[in-house]
Coordinates of C-alpha atoms in Angstrom, one line a residue:
M1 CA 129.8 97.3 117.2
N2 CA 127.9 100.6 117.7
A3 CA 130.6 103.2 116.9
F4 CA 132.3 104.0 113.6
D5 CA 134.2 107.0 112.2
I6 CA 132.0 107.2 109.1
V7 CA 128.6 105.7 108.2
V8 CA 127.7 105.4 104.5
I9 CA 123.9 105.2 103.7
G10 CA 123.3 103.1 100.6
A11 CA 125.4 100.6 98.5
G12 CA 124.8 101.6 95.0
H13 CA 127.6 103.0 92.8
A14 CA 128.0 106.1 94.9
G15 CA 127.8 104.2 98.2
I16 CA 130.3 101.5 97.1
E17 CA 133.0 104.1 96.1
A18 CA 132.3 106.2 99.3
A19 CA 132.6 103.2 101.6
L20 CA 135.7 101.7 100.0
S21 CA 137.6 105.0 99.7
A22 CA 136.9 105.8 103.4
A23 CA 137.8 102.3 104.6
K24 CA 141.1 102.4 102.6
S25 CA 142.2 105.4 104.7
G26 CA 142.3 103.2 107.9
L27 CA 139.2 104.6 109.5
S28 CA 136.3 102.4 110.7
V29 CA 133.4 102.6 108.2
A30 CA 129.9 101.1 108.3
C31 CA 127.8 100.8 105.1
V32 CA 124.1 100.5 105.8
T33 CA 122.0 99.1 102.9
L34 CA 118.4 97.7 102.7
R35 CA 119.6 94.5 101.1
L36 CA 123.1 93.1 101.0
D37 CA 122.3 91.1 97.9
R38 CA 121.6 94.4 96.0
I39 CA 125.0 95.9 96.6
G40 CA 126.2 97.1 93.2
H41 CA 122.8 96.4 91.6
L42 CA 122.4 97.8 88.0
P43 CA 118.7 98.9 88.0
C44 CA 118.8 100.4 84.5
N45 CA 121.1 99.4 81.6
C46 CA 124.1 97.1 81.8
S47 CA 126.4 99.8 80.4
I48 CA 129.5 101.4 82.0
G49 CA 131.1 104.3 80.1
G50 CA 130.2 106.0 76.9
P51 CA 130.6 109.7 75.9
A52 CA 131.9 111.6 78.9
K53 CA 130.8 108.8 81.2
G54 CA 133.8 106.8 80.1
H55 CA 136.0 109.7 81.1
I56 CA 134.5 109.7 84.6
A57 CA 134.8 105.9 84.9
R58 CA 138.5 106.3 84.1
E59 CA 138.9 109.2 86.5
V60 CA 137.3 107.1 89.3
D61 CA 139.7 104.4 88.5
A62 CA 142.8 106.7 88.4
L63 CA 141.8 107.8 91.9
G64 CA 141.7 104.2 93.2
G65 CA 138.0 103.5 92.7
M66 CA 136.5 100.1 91.9
M67 CA 134.1 100.7 89.0
A68 CA 136.5 100.1 86.1
I69 CA 138.1 97.1 87.8
A70 CA 134.7 95.4 88.2
T71 CA 133.9 96.3 84.6
D72 CA 137.0 94.5 83.3
H73 CA 136.2 91.4 85.4
T74 CA 132.5 91.1 84.3
L75 CA 132.7 92.4 80.7
T76 CA 130.4 91.1 78.0
H77 CA 130.9 93.8 75.4
I78 CA 133.1 96.8 74.7
R79 CA 133.5 99.4 72.0
K80 CA 135.3 102.6 71.3
V81 CA 133.0 105.6 71.0
G82 CA 133.7 109.1 69.5
T83 CA 136.2 107.6 67.0
G84 CA 135.1 110.1 64.4
K85 CA 136.1 113.0 66.6
G86 CA 139.3 114.1 68.3
P87 CA 141.0 112.6 71.4
A88 CA 139.1 115.0 73.7
V89 CA 135.9 113.1 73.0
Q90 CA 137.1 109.5 72.4
T91 CA 136.4 107.0 75.1
S92 CA 135.1 103.4 75.7
R93 CA 131.6 102.0 76.4
A94 CA 131.3 98.6 78.0
H95 CA 128.5 96.2 78.9
V96 CA 128.8 94.1 82.0
C97 CA 127.0 91.0 83.2
K98 CA 124.2 92.3 85.5
S99 CA 124.5 89.3 87.8
L100 CA 128.3 89.0 88.0
Y101 CA 129.0 92.8 88.5
P102 CA 127.1 93.0 91.8
K103 CA 128.6 89.7 93.0
F104 CA 132.1 91.1 92.2
M105 CA 131.3 94.3 94.2
Q106 CA 129.8 92.4 97.1
D107 CA 132.9 90.2 97.3
V108 CA 135.2 93.3 97.3
M109 CA 133.3 95.1 100.0
S110 CA 133.0 92.1 102.2
K111 CA 136.8 91.7 102.1
Q112 CA 137.7 95.3 102.6
K113 CA 139.5 95.8 105.9
G114 CA 137.8 98.3 108.2
L115 CA 134.4 98.1 106.4
T116 CA 131.4 96.7 108.1
L117 CA 128.3 95.9 106.1
I118 CA 124.9 96.3 107.8
E119 CA 121.6 95.2 106.3
G120 CA 118.9 97.7 107.5
M121 CA 117.4 101.1 107.1
V122 CA 118.7 104.4 108.5
Q123 CA 115.7 106.1 110.1
E124 CA 117.4 109.3 111.3
I125 CA 120.7 111.1 111.4
I126 CA 121.6 112.3 114.9
Y127 CA 123.2 115.7 115.3
D128 CA 123.9 118.5 117.7
K129 CA 125.3 121.3 115.4
V130 CA 127.4 118.5 113.8
V131 CA 126.8 114.9 112.8
S132 CA 127.1 112.5 115.8
G133 CA 125.4 109.3 114.7
V134 CA 122.5 107.5 113.0
K135 CA 119.5 105.5 114.1
I136 CA 119.0 102.3 112.2
R137 CA 116.4 99.5 112.1
Q138 CA 118.3 96.4 111.2
S139 CA 116.7 93.8 108.9
G140 CA 114.3 91.6 110.8
S141 CA 114.1 93.9 113.8
Q142 CA 111.5 96.5 114.9
E143 CA 113.9 98.2 117.4
L144 CA 116.0 101.2 116.5
T145 CA 119.8 101.0 117.2
N146 CA 121.9 104.1 117.7
I147 CA 125.3 104.0 116.0
K148 CA 127.8 106.7 116.8
C149 CA 129.8 108.3 114.0
R150 CA 131.6 111.5 113.1
A151 CA 130.5 111.8 109.5
V152 CA 127.7 110.4 107.3
V153 CA 127.7 110.0 103.5
M154 CA 124.2 109.8 102.2
T155 CA 123.9 108.0 98.8
T156 CA 120.2 107.2 98.7
G157 CA 119.8 107.3 94.9
T158 CA 116.1 107.2 93.9
F159 CA 115.0 105.8 97.3
L160 CA 113.7 109.0 99.0
N161 CA 109.9 108.8 98.7
G162 CA 110.3 106.8 95.5
V163 CA 107.1 106.1 93.4
C164 CA 107.2 103.8 90.3
H165 CA 104.7 104.3 87.4
I166 CA 103.5 102.0 84.6
G167 CA 100.7 103.8 82.8
K168 CA 98.0 104.7 85.4
E169 CA 99.4 102.1 87.9
K170 CA 101.7 103.4 90.6
K171 CA 103.3 101.9 93.7
D172 CA 105.6 103.2 96.4
A173 CA 109.0 101.8 95.4
A174 CA 112.5 103.1 94.8
R175 CA 112.8 100.8 91.8
D176 CA 111.5 97.4 90.8
G177 CA 111.8 95.1 93.8
D178 CA 113.1 97.8 96.3
Q179 CA 111.1 99.6 99.0
A180 CA 111.2 103.4 99.2
V181 CA 112.6 105.3 102.2
Y182 CA 110.6 108.1 103.8
S183 CA 112.0 109.4 107.1
L184 CA 115.2 110.8 105.7
T185 CA 113.4 113.3 103.6
D186 CA 111.7 114.7 106.7
F187 CA 115.2 114.9 108.4
L188 CA 116.6 116.8 105.4
K189 CA 113.6 119.3 105.4
N190 CA 114.0 119.8 109.2
I191 CA 117.6 121.0 108.8
G192 CA 116.6 123.4 105.9
V193 CA 117.4 121.4 102.8
R194 CA 115.4 122.3 99.7
I195 CA 113.8 119.2 98.3
R196 CA 112.6 118.8 94.7
R197 CA 111.1 115.9 92.7
F198 CA 112.9 114.4 89.8
K199 CA 112.0 111.5 87.5
T200 CA 113.9 108.9 85.7
G201 CA 112.9 105.7 83.9
T202 CA 114.0 102.4 82.3
T203 CA 113.1 100.3 79.3
P204 CA 111.2 97.0 78.8
R205 CA 113.3 93.9 78.9
I206 CA 112.6 91.4 76.1
S207 CA 113.4 87.7 75.6
K208 CA 116.5 87.1 73.4
H209 CA 114.9 84.0 71.7
S210 CA 112.0 86.2 70.5
V211 CA 114.2 88.5 68.5
D212 CA 114.7 88.0 64.7
F213 CA 118.4 88.7 64.5
S214 CA 118.3 88.4 60.7
K215 CA 116.5 91.8 60.7
V216 CA 118.7 93.7 63.1
L217 CA 122.3 95.0 62.7
A218 CA 125.0 93.3 64.7
M219 CA 127.5 95.6 66.3
E220 CA 130.5 93.5 67.3
S221 CA 132.7 94.1 70.3
E222 CA 136.1 95.7 69.8
P223 CA 138.6 93.9 72.1
D224 CA 141.3 96.3 71.1
A225 CA 139.5 99.1 72.9
G226 CA 141.5 97.9 75.8
P227 CA 140.6 97.5 79.5
M228 CA 138.7 100.1 81.4
S229 CA 141.0 100.1 84.4
Y230 CA 144.6 101.4 84.3
L231 CA 145.4 98.6 86.8
N232 CA 144.6 95.9 84.3
D233 CA 146.6 95.0 81.2
R234 CA 143.6 93.2 79.7
T235 CA 139.9 92.5 80.3
F236 CA 138.8 89.3 81.8
E237 CA 136.3 87.7 79.4
K238 CA 134.6 84.7 80.9
H239 CA 133.3 83.9 77.4
P240 CA 133.9 85.4 73.9
L241 CA 132.6 88.9 74.0
L242 CA 129.0 89.5 72.8
P243 CA 127.8 91.9 70.1
C244 CA 124.9 94.3 70.7
W245 CA 122.3 94.9 67.9
Q246 CA 120.7 97.9 66.4
T247 CA 117.3 98.5 64.9
H248 CA 115.0 101.6 64.7
T249 CA 111.5 102.7 65.6
N250 CA 109.3 103.7 62.6
L251 CA 106.2 105.8 61.9
T252 CA 103.9 102.9 63.0
T253 CA 105.7 102.9 66.4
H254 CA 105.2 106.6 66.7
E255 CA 101.6 106.4 65.7
I256 CA 100.9 103.7 68.4
L257 CA 102.5 105.8 71.1
S258 CA 100.9 109.1 69.9
N259 CA 97.4 107.6 69.9
R260 CA 97.7 106.4 73.5
L261 CA 99.8 109.3 74.8
K262 CA 97.3 110.2 77.5
E263 CA 97.7 106.8 79.1
S264 CA 101.4 107.6 79.7
A265 CA 102.2 108.4 83.4
M266 CA 104.0 111.4 82.1
Y267 CA 101.4 112.9 79.7
S268 CA 98.4 112.0 81.8
G269 CA 99.5 114.4 84.5
Q270 CA 100.2 111.6 87.0
I271 CA 103.9 112.6 86.9
D272 CA 104.7 116.3 87.3
S273 CA 108.4 116.0 88.3
V274 CA 111.3 116.8 85.9
G275 CA 112.8 114.1 83.8
P276 CA 116.2 113.8 82.2
R277 CA 116.8 116.1 79.2
Y278 CA 119.5 113.9 77.6
C279 CA 117.8 110.5 78.1
P280 CA 114.1 111.2 77.3
S281 CA 111.4 108.5 77.3
I282 CA 110.3 107.2 73.9
E283 CA 106.9 109.0 74.2
D284 CA 108.8 112.2 75.0
K285 CA 110.9 111.7 71.8
V286 CA 107.8 111.2 69.7
V287 CA 106.3 114.5 71.0
K288 CA 109.5 116.6 71.0
F289 CA 111.0 115.3 67.8
A290 CA 107.8 115.0 65.7
D291 CA 109.7 115.6 62.5
K292 CA 111.8 112.4 63.1
H293 CA 110.6 109.3 61.3
S294 CA 112.7 107.0 63.4
H295 CA 114.9 106.7 66.5
P296 CA 117.7 104.2 67.0
I297 CA 117.2 101.2 69.3
F298 CA 120.0 99.1 70.7
L299 CA 119.5 95.6 72.0
E300 CA 121.9 94.8 74.9
Q301 CA 122.2 91.3 76.4
E302 CA 122.1 91.8 80.2
E303 CA 123.8 88.6 81.3
W304 CA 125.9 85.8 79.9
D305 CA 123.5 83.0 80.5
H306 CA 120.1 84.8 80.6
E307 CA 117.4 85.6 78.0
S308 CA 116.9 89.2 79.2
M309 CA 117.8 92.0 76.6
Y310 CA 117.7 95.7 77.4
V311 CA 115.9 97.8 74.8
Q312 CA 118.2 100.8 74.9
G313 CA 116.4 104.0 73.6
F314 CA 112.9 102.8 74.6
S315 CA 112.5 104.2 78.2
T316 CA 108.8 104.4 78.8
S317 CA 106.0 104.7 81.4
M318 CA 103.3 103.6 79.0
P319 CA 100.9 100.8 80.0
L320 CA 102.1 97.3 79.4
D321 CA 99.8 96.6 76.4
V322 CA 101.0 99.8 74.7
Q323 CA 104.6 98.8 75.4
R324 CA 104.0 95.4 73.9
E325 CA 102.2 96.8 70.7
A326 CA 104.9 99.5 70.1
I327 CA 107.8 97.1 70.6
K328 CA 106.3 94.6 68.2
S329 CA 106.1 97.3 65.5
I330 CA 109.9 97.6 65.4
K331 CA 111.8 95.7 62.8
G332 CA 113.2 92.4 64.2
L333 CA 111.0 92.6 67.3
E334 CA 107.7 91.5 65.6
N335 CA 107.5 88.5 68.0
A336 CA 109.2 90.1 71.0
E337 CA 108.2 88.8 74.4
I338 CA 108.4 91.3 77.2
L339 CA 110.0 89.8 80.3
K340 CA 109.7 93.0 82.4
P341 CA 107.9 96.2 81.4
G342 CA 109.6 99.6 81.4
Y343 CA 108.6 102.1 84.1
A344 CA 109.2 105.6 85.4
V345 CA 110.3 106.4 89.0
E346 CA 109.8 109.7 90.8
Y347 CA 112.0 110.5 93.8
D348 CA 113.1 113.3 96.1
M349 CA 116.5 115.0 95.4
I350 CA 118.2 117.8 97.2
D351 CA 119.3 121.2 95.9
P352 CA 123.1 120.7 95.3
M353 CA 123.7 124.4 95.7
Q354 CA 123.4 123.8 99.4
L355 CA 126.6 121.7 99.2
S356 CA 130.2 122.8 99.4
L357 CA 132.7 121.8 96.7
S358 CA 133.7 118.9 99.1
L359 CA 130.0 117.6 98.8
M360 CA 129.5 118.4 102.5
S361 CA 126.2 120.0 103.4
K362 CA 126.5 123.7 104.2
L363 CA 123.7 123.2 106.7
L364 CA 125.1 120.4 108.8
P365 CA 128.9 119.8 109.2
G366 CA 129.7 116.1 108.8
L367 CA 126.9 115.3 106.4
F368 CA 128.0 114.5 102.8
L369 CA 125.7 113.7 99.9
A370 CA 126.6 111.9 96.7
G371 CA 124.9 110.4 93.6
Q372 CA 121.3 110.7 92.3
V373 CA 120.1 112.4 95.5
N374 CA 122.2 115.4 94.3
G375 CA 120.2 115.6 91.0
T376 CA 122.5 113.7 88.7
S377 CA 121.8 110.7 86.5
G378 CA 124.0 107.7 85.6
Y379 CA 126.1 105.1 87.4
E380 CA 129.4 106.9 86.6
E381 CA 128.3 110.3 87.8
A382 CA 127.2 108.6 91.1
A383 CA 130.4 106.7 91.5
G384 CA 132.5 109.8 91.0
Q385 CA 130.6 111.8 93.6
G386 CA 130.7 108.8 96.0
L387 CA 134.5 108.6 95.7
I388 CA 135.0 112.3 96.4
A389 CA 132.5 112.4 99.2
G390 CA 134.1 109.3 100.8
I391 CA 137.6 110.9 100.6
N392 CA 136.4 114.2 102.0
A393 CA 134.4 112.5 104.9
V394 CA 137.8 111.1 105.9
Q395 CA 139.5 114.5 105.7
Y396 CA 136.7 116.0 107.7
V397 CA 137.0 113.4 110.5
R398 CA 140.8 113.9 110.5
N399 CA 140.4 117.7 110.2
E400 CA 142.8 117.7 107.3
E401 CA 142.9 119.2 103.8
T402 CA 139.8 118.8 101.7
L403 CA 140.0 117.3 98.1
I404 CA 138.7 119.9 95.7
L405 CA 139.2 119.0 92.0
R406 CA 139.3 122.0 89.7
R407 CA 137.6 122.2 86.3
D408 CA 141.0 121.9 84.6
Q409 CA 141.9 118.8 86.6
A410 CA 139.0 116.4 86.0
F411 CA 135.5 115.9 84.6
L412 CA 134.7 115.1 88.2
G413 CA 135.8 118.7 89.0
V414 CA 133.6 120.1 86.2
M415 CA 130.6 118.0 87.4
I416 CA 130.8 119.0 91.1
D417 CA 131.4 122.6 90.3
D418 CA 128.4 122.6 88.0
L419 CA 126.2 121.1 90.6
V420 CA 127.1 123.3 93.6
T421 CA 127.7 126.5 91.6
K422 CA 124.9 126.4 88.9
G423 CA 122.5 123.9 90.4
V424 CA 120.3 121.6 88.3
E425 CA 116.9 122.1 86.5
D426 CA 116.7 118.5 85.4
P427 CA 118.8 115.3 86.1
Y428 CA 122.4 116.2 85.4
R429 CA 124.3 114.2 82.8
M430 CA 128.0 114.7 82.1
L431 CA 128.8 115.8 78.6
T432 CA 132.2 116.4 77.1
A433 CA 130.9 119.8 76.0
R434 CA 130.5 120.9 79.6
A435 CA 134.3 120.8 80.0
E436 CA 136.1 123.9 78.7
Y437 CA 139.5 122.2 78.9
R438 CA 138.4 118.8 77.5
L439 CA 141.6 118.4 75.4
I440 CA 143.5 118.3 78.7
L441 CA 140.9 116.1 80.3
R442 CA 141.2 113.1 78.0
H443 CA 140.3 109.4 78.5
D444 CA 143.9 108.3 78.0
N445 CA 145.6 110.6 80.5
S446 CA 143.3 110.3 83.5
D447 CA 146.0 108.5 85.5
Q448 CA 148.6 111.2 84.8
R449 CA 146.2 113.8 86.1
L450 CA 144.7 112.1 89.1
T451 CA 146.7 109.1 90.4
P452 CA 149.2 111.3 92.2
I453 CA 146.2 113.0 93.9
G454 CA 144.7 109.6 94.9
R455 CA 148.1 108.6 96.3
K456 CA 148.2 111.8 98.4
F457 CA 144.7 111.1 99.8
G458 CA 145.3 107.4 100.5
T459 CA 143.1 105.7 97.9
V460 CA 145.8 104.5 95.5
C461 CA 147.4 101.2 96.5
D462 CA 151.1 100.3 96.1
D463 CA 150.6 98.1 93.0
R464 CA 148.7 100.9 91.2
W465 CA 151.3 103.5 92.2
M466 CA 154.2 101.3 91.0
K467 CA 152.4 100.7 87.7
F468 CA 151.6 104.4 87.3
S469 CA 155.2 105.5 88.2
N470 CA 156.7 103.1 85.6
K471 CA 154.3 104.4 82.9
K472 CA 155.0 108.0 83.9
N473 CA 158.8 107.5 83.7
E474 CA 158.4 105.8 80.4
I475 CA 156.4 108.7 79.0
E476 CA 158.9 111.3 80.3
K477 CA 161.9 109.3 79.0
S478 CA 160.3 108.8 75.6
F479 CA 159.2 112.4 75.4
L480 CA 162.7 113.6 76.2
G481 CA 164.2 111.3 73.6
L482 CA 161.9 112.5 70.9
K483 CA 162.5 116.2 71.8
S484 CA 166.3 115.8 72.0
T485 CA 166.9 113.7 68.9
F486 CA 167.3 115.8 65.7
T487 CA 167.5 115.3 62.0
G488 CA 168.3 117.7 59.3
P489 CA 168.3 118.2 55.5
Q490 CA 170.9 115.4 55.2
H491 CA 168.2 112.9 56.3
S492 CA 165.4 114.4 54.2
Y493 CA 165.6 111.5 51.7
A494 CA 164.5 109.0 54.4
V495 CA 161.6 111.1 55.6
E496 CA 160.5 111.9 52.1
A497 CA 160.6 108.2 51.2
A498 CA 158.3 107.5 54.2
G499 CA 155.8 110.1 52.9
G500 CA 156.7 112.8 55.4
G501 CA 157.8 115.7 53.1
K502 CA 161.1 117.6 53.0
I503 CA 163.3 118.5 56.0
I504 CA 164.6 122.0 55.4
N505 CA 166.0 122.9 58.8
K506 CA 167.2 121.0 61.8
T507 CA 164.1 119.3 63.3
S508 CA 163.4 117.1 66.3
I509 CA 161.7 113.7 65.9
F510 CA 159.0 115.1 68.1
D511 CA 158.3 117.9 65.6
L512 CA 158.3 115.3 62.8
L513 CA 155.6 113.4 64.6
K514 CA 153.4 116.5 64.3
R515 CA 153.3 116.0 60.5
P516 CA 150.0 114.3 59.6
E517 CA 151.7 111.9 57.1
L518 CA 154.0 110.4 59.9
D519 CA 153.3 108.3 62.9
L520 CA 155.4 106.6 65.6
D521 CA 155.7 103.3 63.7
T522 CA 157.0 105.1 60.6
L523 CA 159.4 107.3 62.5
E524 CA 160.7 104.3 64.4
K525 CA 161.6 102.6 61.0
V526 CA 163.2 105.9 59.8
S527 CA 165.2 106.2 62.9
K528 CA 166.6 102.7 62.6
E529 CA 167.4 103.3 59.0
L530 CA 169.3 106.5 59.9
N531 CA 171.0 104.8 62.9
L532 CA 169.6 107.4 65.3
S533 CA 170.3 106.6 69.0
L534 CA 166.6 106.7 70.0
V535 CA 164.7 103.9 71.8
F536 CA 160.9 103.8 71.1
S537 CA 158.6 102.6 73.9
K538 CA 156.7 99.4 73.1
D539 CA 153.9 100.3 75.5
K540 CA 150.7 101.0 73.5
S541 CA 149.3 103.5 75.9
V542 CA 152.6 105.4 76.1
R543 CA 152.8 105.6 72.3
Q544 CA 149.2 106.8 72.2
Q545 CA 149.9 109.6 74.7
L546 CA 153.2 110.7 72.9
T547 CA 151.3 110.9 69.6
I548 CA 148.6 113.1 71.1
M549 CA 151.2 115.3 72.8
A550 CA 152.9 115.9 69.5
V551 CA 149.9 116.2 67.1
Y552 CA 147.9 118.5 69.5
D553 CA 151.0 120.3 71.0
G554 CA 149.8 123.8 70.0
Y555 CA 146.3 123.3 71.1
L556 CA 147.4 121.7 74.4
Q557 CA 149.7 124.6 75.1
R558 CA 147.0 127.1 74.3
Q559 CA 144.6 125.4 76.8
Q560 CA 147.3 125.2 79.4
D561 CA 148.1 128.9 79.0
E562 CA 144.4 129.7 79.5
V563 CA 144.4 127.5 82.7
D564 CA 147.5 129.3 84.0
R565 CA 145.8 132.7 83.5
I566 CA 142.7 131.8 85.5
L567 CA 144.5 129.7 88.1
S568 CA 145.0 132.6 90.4
M569 CA 141.3 133.2 90.6
E570 CA 140.7 129.4 91.3
Q571 CA 143.3 129.4 94.1
R572 CA 142.1 132.6 95.7
R573 CA 140.0 131.6 98.7
I574 CA 137.0 133.7 99.9
P575 CA 137.1 134.1 103.7
E576 CA 134.2 132.5 105.5
G577 CA 131.6 134.7 107.2
I578 CA 131.4 137.5 104.6
V579 CA 128.1 139.5 104.9
Y580 CA 127.7 140.3 101.2
A581 CA 124.8 142.8 101.9
E582 CA 127.4 145.0 103.6
L583 CA 129.7 145.2 100.6
K584 CA 129.1 148.5 99.0
G585 CA 128.6 148.5 95.2
L586 CA 127.4 144.9 94.8
S587 CA 124.2 144.5 92.7
F588 CA 121.2 143.2 94.5
E589 CA 121.2 140.0 92.4
S590 CA 124.9 139.3 93.1
V591 CA 124.3 139.8 96.9
E592 CA 121.5 137.3 96.7
K593 CA 123.4 134.7 94.7
F594 CA 126.6 135.1 96.7
T595 CA 124.7 134.7 100.0
N596 CA 122.8 131.7 98.7
I597 CA 125.7 129.8 97.3
M598 CA 128.6 131.1 99.5
P599 CA 131.3 130.5 96.8
E600 CA 134.6 129.2 98.2
T601 CA 136.9 130.7 95.6
L602 CA 136.9 133.8 93.4
G603 CA 136.8 131.5 90.4
Q604 CA 133.7 129.8 91.6
A605 CA 132.1 133.2 92.3
S606 CA 132.8 134.2 88.7
R607 CA 130.9 131.2 87.4
I608 CA 127.6 131.8 89.3
P609 CA 124.9 132.4 86.7
G610 CA 123.7 136.0 86.8
V611 CA 126.7 137.4 88.6
R612 CA 128.1 140.5 86.9
P613 CA 131.9 140.6 86.1
S614 CA 132.1 144.0 87.8
D615 CA 130.8 142.4 91.0
V616 CA 133.5 139.8 90.9
V617 CA 136.0 142.6 90.6
L618 CA 134.5 144.3 93.6
L619 CA 134.7 141.1 95.6
S620 CA 138.3 140.6 94.5
R621 CA 139.2 144.1 95.7
Y622 CA 137.5 143.5 99.1
I623 CA 139.4 140.2 99.6

């Protein structure tokens, strides 16, 4: 078959979500990947979720994506994170089996109706003003095959001109065991895409039997953290959940690394690309945080039935002998056996400011880009972009409404707006602090925010929609019951006995829930004692949301009022084809930035770094 509606290049986390979301729409989709057995491969750690990343994983799930479902089915460890902070920060971090997770994804993709998997390499994208096809070399063949299509989603990760480094050794590779791709960078340059070099890295893997577990701190799983996917009522543990373990580097570790620093690929000058700010290598930590006597190290078992352990916090491009000596200086790892050394990888990425908010290239209609190629880091960020790019590729082919998530709707909206409006100077990592409305964008309510949107765009199945609708109705019914059931001074004795203080005026149960001394369990007992006609939901997730809605009612209302104030700017579209140099009164800098980025809304224009508020007012008046 040599004709499809959409071709997806790559089958990592971005490619999987792009291909599945597009195929669910009913269009014909081909996913071209170098190796079918590497679909869903986890080249770095075995973790899904964590601070802000857990929010994105839940949002991908709420929109009908597959990442969280696969996590629940291949889970080895899960914990809540951010528990010492408020609900805006709290989320989950899971570990998955690095052999079962890809197999699960491979099985899902092979069974998806309308999706064809092709093992091969895309050599070129064919276009004449718009995308019209691709040229591929299928595995085992030297001949090029033309495949017609109307849209392409490029999710090439670290594959474009990838180079791996261990000390002074380097080889052309996208990651360990995978060849780099070259021709697509030339194609991108030819259409005017600005290319930069970024760098990422991974840690050594050590043998589990070589660890002295009596010297490291066990961190047990927390099954009550609940499933990652809204579709699941539970996780699907194949075995009892595993712990992970914590230890620390020390001054001896730092001295070993400092003394051999010039042998690092980074500090020898061999690598001159930009690395991740929020996930630095261990040698980078030793240099930049010289006042720190230690750094935390986490040992994560990568598979159920395998010796390999990921040394989280020890990303490095040092020579193997330095890695070995430094690892052995850490408490509990004195006899550690390195199964695979850590390494750094350099790769080409594109300037995301040349993308629209739909993730389509401004230079070539029909070309969408998603994942690390856009300058991000992390599985979750890639999956989120892939999902949005896949949906919008479908909308482009059908000439229908584009999906643009606002900053007040999703972390995905924050991330994409940051990428295309502000650009990136180093690999972008999602942080809760990047979201100005993060109390609205919580881990627990992603389905309430996004599942109706996913349903509208065809990615939410009937089972998910029914489950969501039942939960939504339960929340609304319970909320109305709490707001419309009142007590008064005559019931104060029961509330006081429960530790909730006096009731002076007529008060709703919802307002009582705002009192820090009371919770839903206590109020349920009080209501029964007072024979109030109020039925409390037994659903744990519903009770959690009701509690947050009450306790943070004032703060939530304040954020919503702020959203409402700026919504008019976010919804105000800027007409295409404006020649900003002809607008009288605009500063030279704003003309340059508006012309370069071509903002799609007045709100986006206002967030461009360096643009004066007065110029936004002038633009508003012109519109």
